[in-house]
XYZ file of C-alpha atoms in Angstrom:
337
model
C 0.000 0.000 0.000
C 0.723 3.608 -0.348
C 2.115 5.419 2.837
C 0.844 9.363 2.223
C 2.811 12.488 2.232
C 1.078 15.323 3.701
C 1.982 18.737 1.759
C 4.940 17.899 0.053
C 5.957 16.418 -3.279
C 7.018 13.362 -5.403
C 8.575 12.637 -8.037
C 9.824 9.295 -9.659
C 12.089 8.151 -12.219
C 12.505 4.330 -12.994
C 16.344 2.747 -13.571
C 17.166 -0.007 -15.709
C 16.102 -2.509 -13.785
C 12.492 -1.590 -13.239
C 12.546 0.115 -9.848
C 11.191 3.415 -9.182
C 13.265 6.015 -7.480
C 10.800 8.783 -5.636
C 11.583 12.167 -4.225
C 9.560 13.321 -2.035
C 9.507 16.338 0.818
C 7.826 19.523 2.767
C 7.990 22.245 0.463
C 11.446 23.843 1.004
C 13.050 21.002 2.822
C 15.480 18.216 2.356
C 14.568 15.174 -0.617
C 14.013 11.680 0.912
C 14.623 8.928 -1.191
C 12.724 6.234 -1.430
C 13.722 2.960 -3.499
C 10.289 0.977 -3.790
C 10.770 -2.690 -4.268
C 9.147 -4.378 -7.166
C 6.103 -6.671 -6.704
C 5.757 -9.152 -3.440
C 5.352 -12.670 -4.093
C 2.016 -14.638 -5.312
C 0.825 -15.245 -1.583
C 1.003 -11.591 -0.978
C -0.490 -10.436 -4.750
C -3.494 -12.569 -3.204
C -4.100 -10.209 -0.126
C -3.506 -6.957 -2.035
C -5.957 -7.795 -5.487
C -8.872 -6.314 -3.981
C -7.305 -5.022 -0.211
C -7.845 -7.234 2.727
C -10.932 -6.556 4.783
C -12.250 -7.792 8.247
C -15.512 -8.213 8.154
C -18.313 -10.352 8.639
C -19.280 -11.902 4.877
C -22.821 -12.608 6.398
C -23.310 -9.107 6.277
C -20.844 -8.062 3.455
C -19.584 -5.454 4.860
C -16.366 -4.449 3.605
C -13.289 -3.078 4.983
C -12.056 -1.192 1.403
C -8.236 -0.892 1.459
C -6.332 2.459 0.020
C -6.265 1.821 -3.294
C -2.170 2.189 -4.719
C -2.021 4.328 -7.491
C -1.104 2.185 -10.303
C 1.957 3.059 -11.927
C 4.673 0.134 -12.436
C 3.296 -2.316 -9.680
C 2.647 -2.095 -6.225
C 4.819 0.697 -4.605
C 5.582 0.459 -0.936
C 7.118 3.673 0.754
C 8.558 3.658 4.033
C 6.857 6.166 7.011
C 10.256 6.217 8.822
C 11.027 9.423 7.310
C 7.640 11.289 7.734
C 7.935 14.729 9.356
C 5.241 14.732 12.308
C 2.825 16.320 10.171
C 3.361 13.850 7.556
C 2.564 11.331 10.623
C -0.498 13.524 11.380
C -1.748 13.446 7.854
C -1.620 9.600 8.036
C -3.463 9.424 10.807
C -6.685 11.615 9.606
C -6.449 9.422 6.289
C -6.426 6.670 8.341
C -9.841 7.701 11.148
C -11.518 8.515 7.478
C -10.917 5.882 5.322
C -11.473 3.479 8.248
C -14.876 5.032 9.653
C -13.087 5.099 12.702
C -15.862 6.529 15.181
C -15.103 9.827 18.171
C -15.122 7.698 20.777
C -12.327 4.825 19.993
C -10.069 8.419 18.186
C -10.270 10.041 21.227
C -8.159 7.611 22.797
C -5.455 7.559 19.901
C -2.934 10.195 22.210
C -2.128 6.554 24.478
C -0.553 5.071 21.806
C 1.885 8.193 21.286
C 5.238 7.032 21.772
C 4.647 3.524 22.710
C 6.784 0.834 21.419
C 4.190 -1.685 19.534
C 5.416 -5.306 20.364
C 3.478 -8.105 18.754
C 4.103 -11.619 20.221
C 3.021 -14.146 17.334
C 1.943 -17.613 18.032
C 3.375 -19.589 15.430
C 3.198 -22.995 16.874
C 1.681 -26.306 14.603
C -1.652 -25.290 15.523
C -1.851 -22.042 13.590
C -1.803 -24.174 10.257
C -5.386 -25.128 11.237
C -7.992 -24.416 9.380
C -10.596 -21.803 10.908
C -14.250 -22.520 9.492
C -15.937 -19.163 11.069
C -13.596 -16.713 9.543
C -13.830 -13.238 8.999
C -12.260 -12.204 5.596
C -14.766 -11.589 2.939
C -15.492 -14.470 0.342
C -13.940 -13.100 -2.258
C -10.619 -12.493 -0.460
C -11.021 -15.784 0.699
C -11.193 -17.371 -2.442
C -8.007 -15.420 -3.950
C -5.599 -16.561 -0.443
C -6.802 -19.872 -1.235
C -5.676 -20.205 -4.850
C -2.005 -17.865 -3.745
C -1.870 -21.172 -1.095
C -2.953 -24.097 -3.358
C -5.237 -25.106 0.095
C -9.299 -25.365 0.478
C -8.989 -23.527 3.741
C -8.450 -20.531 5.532
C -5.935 -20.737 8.209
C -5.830 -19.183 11.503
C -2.123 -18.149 9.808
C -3.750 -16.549 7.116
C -6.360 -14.718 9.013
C -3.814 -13.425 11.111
C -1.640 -12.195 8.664
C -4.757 -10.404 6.956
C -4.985 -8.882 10.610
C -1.569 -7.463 10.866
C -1.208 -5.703 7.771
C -3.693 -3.278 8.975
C -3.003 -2.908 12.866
C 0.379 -2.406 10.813
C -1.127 0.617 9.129
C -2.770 2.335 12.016
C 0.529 1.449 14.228
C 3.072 3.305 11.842
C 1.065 6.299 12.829
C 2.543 6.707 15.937
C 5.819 4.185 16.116
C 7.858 5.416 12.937
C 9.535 1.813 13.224
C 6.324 -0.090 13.388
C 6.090 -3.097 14.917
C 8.481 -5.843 16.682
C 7.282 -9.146 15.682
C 8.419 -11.879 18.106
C 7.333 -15.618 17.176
C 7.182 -18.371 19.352
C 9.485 -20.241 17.173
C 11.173 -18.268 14.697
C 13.500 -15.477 15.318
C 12.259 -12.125 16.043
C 11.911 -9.273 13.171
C 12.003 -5.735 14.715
C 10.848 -2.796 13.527
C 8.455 -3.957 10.311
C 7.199 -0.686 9.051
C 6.273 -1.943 5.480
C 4.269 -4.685 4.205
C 7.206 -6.358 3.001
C 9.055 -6.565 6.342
C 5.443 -8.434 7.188
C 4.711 -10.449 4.527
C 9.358 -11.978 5.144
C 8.037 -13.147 8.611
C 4.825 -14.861 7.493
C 7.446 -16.742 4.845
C 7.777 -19.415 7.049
C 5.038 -22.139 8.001
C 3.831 -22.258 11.334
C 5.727 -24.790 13.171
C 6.397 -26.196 16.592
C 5.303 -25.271 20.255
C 3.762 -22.646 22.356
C 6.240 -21.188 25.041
C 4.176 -18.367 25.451
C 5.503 -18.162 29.189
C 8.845 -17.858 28.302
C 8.803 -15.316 25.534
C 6.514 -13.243 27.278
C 8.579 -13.088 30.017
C 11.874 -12.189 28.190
C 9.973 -9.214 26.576
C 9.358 -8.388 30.402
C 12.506 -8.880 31.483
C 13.870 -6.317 28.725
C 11.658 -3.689 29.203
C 13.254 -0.420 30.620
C 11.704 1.541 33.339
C 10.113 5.180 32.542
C 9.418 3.733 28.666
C 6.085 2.954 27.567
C 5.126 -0.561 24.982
C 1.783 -1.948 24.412
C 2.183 -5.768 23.925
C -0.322 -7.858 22.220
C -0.579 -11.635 21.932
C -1.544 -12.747 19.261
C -2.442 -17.018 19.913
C -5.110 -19.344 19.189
C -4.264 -21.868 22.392
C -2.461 -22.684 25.867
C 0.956 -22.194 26.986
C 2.674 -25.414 27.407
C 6.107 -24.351 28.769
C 5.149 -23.650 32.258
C 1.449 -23.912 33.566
C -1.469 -21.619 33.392
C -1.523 -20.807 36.768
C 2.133 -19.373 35.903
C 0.894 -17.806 33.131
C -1.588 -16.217 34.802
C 0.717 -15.238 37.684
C 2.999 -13.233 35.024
C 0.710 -11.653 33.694
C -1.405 -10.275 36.690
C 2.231 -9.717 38.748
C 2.618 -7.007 36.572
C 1.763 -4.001 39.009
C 0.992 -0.150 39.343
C 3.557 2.063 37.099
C 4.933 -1.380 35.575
C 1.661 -2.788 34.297
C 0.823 0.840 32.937
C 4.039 1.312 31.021
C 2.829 -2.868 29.468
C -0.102 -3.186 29.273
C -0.976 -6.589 27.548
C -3.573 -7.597 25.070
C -4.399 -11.016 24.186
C -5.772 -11.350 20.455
C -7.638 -14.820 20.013
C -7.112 -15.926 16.759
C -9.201 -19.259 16.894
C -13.008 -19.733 16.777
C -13.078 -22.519 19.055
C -13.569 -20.634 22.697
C -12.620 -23.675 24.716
C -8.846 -23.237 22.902
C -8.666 -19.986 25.097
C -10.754 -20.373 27.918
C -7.829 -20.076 30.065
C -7.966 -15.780 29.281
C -11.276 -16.105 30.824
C -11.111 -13.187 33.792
C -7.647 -11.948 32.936
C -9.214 -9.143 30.945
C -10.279 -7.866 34.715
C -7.023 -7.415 35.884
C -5.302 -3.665 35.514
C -3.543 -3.023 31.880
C -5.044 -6.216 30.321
C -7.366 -6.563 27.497
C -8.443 -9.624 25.081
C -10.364 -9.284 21.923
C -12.268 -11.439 19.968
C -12.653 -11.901 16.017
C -14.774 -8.874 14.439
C -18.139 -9.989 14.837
C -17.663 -11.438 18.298
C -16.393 -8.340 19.112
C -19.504 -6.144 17.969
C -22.348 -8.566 19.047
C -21.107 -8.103 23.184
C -21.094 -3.962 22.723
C -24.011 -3.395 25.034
C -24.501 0.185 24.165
C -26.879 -0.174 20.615
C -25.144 2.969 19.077
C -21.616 2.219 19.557
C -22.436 -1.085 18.447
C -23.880 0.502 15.214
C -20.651 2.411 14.405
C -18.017 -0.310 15.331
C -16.664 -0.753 12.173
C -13.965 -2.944 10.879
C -11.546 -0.597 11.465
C -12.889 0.493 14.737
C -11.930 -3.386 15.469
C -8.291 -2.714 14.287
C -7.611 0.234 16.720
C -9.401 -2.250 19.406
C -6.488 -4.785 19.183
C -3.838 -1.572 19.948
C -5.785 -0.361 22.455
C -8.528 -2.588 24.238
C -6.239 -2.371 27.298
C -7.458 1.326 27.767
C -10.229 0.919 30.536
C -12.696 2.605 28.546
C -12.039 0.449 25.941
C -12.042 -2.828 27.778
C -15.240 -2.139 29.040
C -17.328 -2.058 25.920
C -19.285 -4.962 26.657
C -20.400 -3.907 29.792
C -23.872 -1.756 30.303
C -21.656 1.616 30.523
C -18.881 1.852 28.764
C -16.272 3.766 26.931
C -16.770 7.478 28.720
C -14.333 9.710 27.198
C -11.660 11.122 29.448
């Protein structure tokens, strides 16, 4: 996709070998170039021929992508070098494109200069198929063919995920996101689809130490920084036992907790895979969301529920550990601070 630069220029020029050179800048200031790569492989061609979506296909209703503006191929420019209003532009872009609604944007400042860490489950069990998914049928039907399978995966639905919490995060973490698996090594600062699409490369394979990863990412936190950390899995831990689990994450206390706060993402539709998260959402700084349409059904206020939108559902996975946030399906919820 397209990153957007707010009130300056471009230009490009292609070289010999097919690549396009772009120049872009504020009016007045220094040129940043840009070298965007040629087209991703088949697998990712899939995601991007009509733009990924989360939605529920029962009620078709779609999640439209930025369209790229077609010259050469699929450009991909980087955000790192965005001035802050180039960063603010983005953002606006993003709230209006998205249908993001007052209430969930007036929250966006707690994500200012927070580190984004994304732990990924890539254990065996990802490569399961997922029968109530919620990419649209038609994007379902392209990722099939890129995969040569008859199934959506809870790999493939999470990828779909990422590439737009991936949008949203750039906004505020001009490296984008750390991606730690479970059983691959980590990739740090993905701030481009590419950088996304090399970690996914790799099957899902092997087990879930969710204990011990989590805890490293802990351990290396510095005092007086802020992160939000979101866990991304679709079953138990089986390195040390729940109770453990549970114990790390709810040990977590006062200025700690608040400078990592956790959310879990469940990326299985099976609820008795994750019935373990069942109460950790109550304690301080923690938050766990469902798929999309989960999601909406438990908003308990009718009008919020109305303007959840798909991309609503994206900021959610940043930020369901804000309080007003979390509490969206309870009775009264999400007062603005």
């Amino acid at each position: 996709v397209w990153g957007l630069y707010v009130g300056g220029r471009e230009e490009r020029e292609m070289d010999a070998g097919g690549h396009h050179h772009m120049q872009a800048g504020p009016p007045g200031g220094a040129d940043i170039t840009v070298l965007a790569e040629p087209m991703a492989p088949a697998y990712d061609e899939a995601f991007h021929a009509a733009g990924p979506a989360m939605v529920d296909p029962m009620a078709e209703e779609k999640f439209q992508p930025q369209q790229p503006q077609q010259r050469g191929g699929d450009q991909r420019k980087s955000t790192k070098n965005l001035t802050a209003l180039g960063k603010k532009g983005l953002l606006e872009e993003f709230k209006k494109r998205r249908e993001i609604p007052f209430w969930i944007s007036a929250h966006f400042e707690r994500l200012r200069n927070r580190e984004i860490v994304f732990i990924v489950d890539d254990s065996g069990s990802m490569g399961c198929s997922i029968d109530d998914f919620s990419i649209p049928r038609e994007d379902a039907k392209r990722i099939m063919q890129a995969t040569g399978l008859q199934v959506i995966r809870r790999w493939d639905e999470l990828k779909y995920y990422l590439e737009y919490v991936l949008e949203l995060a750039v906004c505020f973490d001009e490296d984008g996101l750390d991606l730690i698996g479970l059983n691959r090594p980590a990739k740090k600062s993905v701030n481009n689809l590419q950088g996304l699409t090399d970690f996914f490369q790799k099957e899902p394979e092997g087990t879930t130490p969710l204990y011990t990863v989590l805890e490293a990412v802990l351990k290396e936190h510095v005092p007086g920084t802020k992160k939000v950390i979101i866990i991304a899995t679709d079953g138990v831990p089986n390195d040390r036992s729940l109770a453990d689990f549970r114990n790390l994450v709810r040990r977590r206390a006062g200025k700690s907790a608040a400078e990592t706060p956790i959310v879990f993402m469940i990326c299985t539709d099976n609820d008795s895979d994750v019935d373990y998260l069942d109460g950790l959402d109550r304690a301080p700084w923690v938050g766990v969301v469902d798929d999309y349409r989960t999601e909406k059904e438990q908003i308990k206020d009718r009008d919020r529920r109305r303007q959840y939108s798909p991309g609503a559902h994206v900021c959610n996975i940043l930020m369901n550990w804000v309080p007003e946030l979390d509490r969206m399906d309870e009775s009264k919820c999400c007062v603005l601070l």
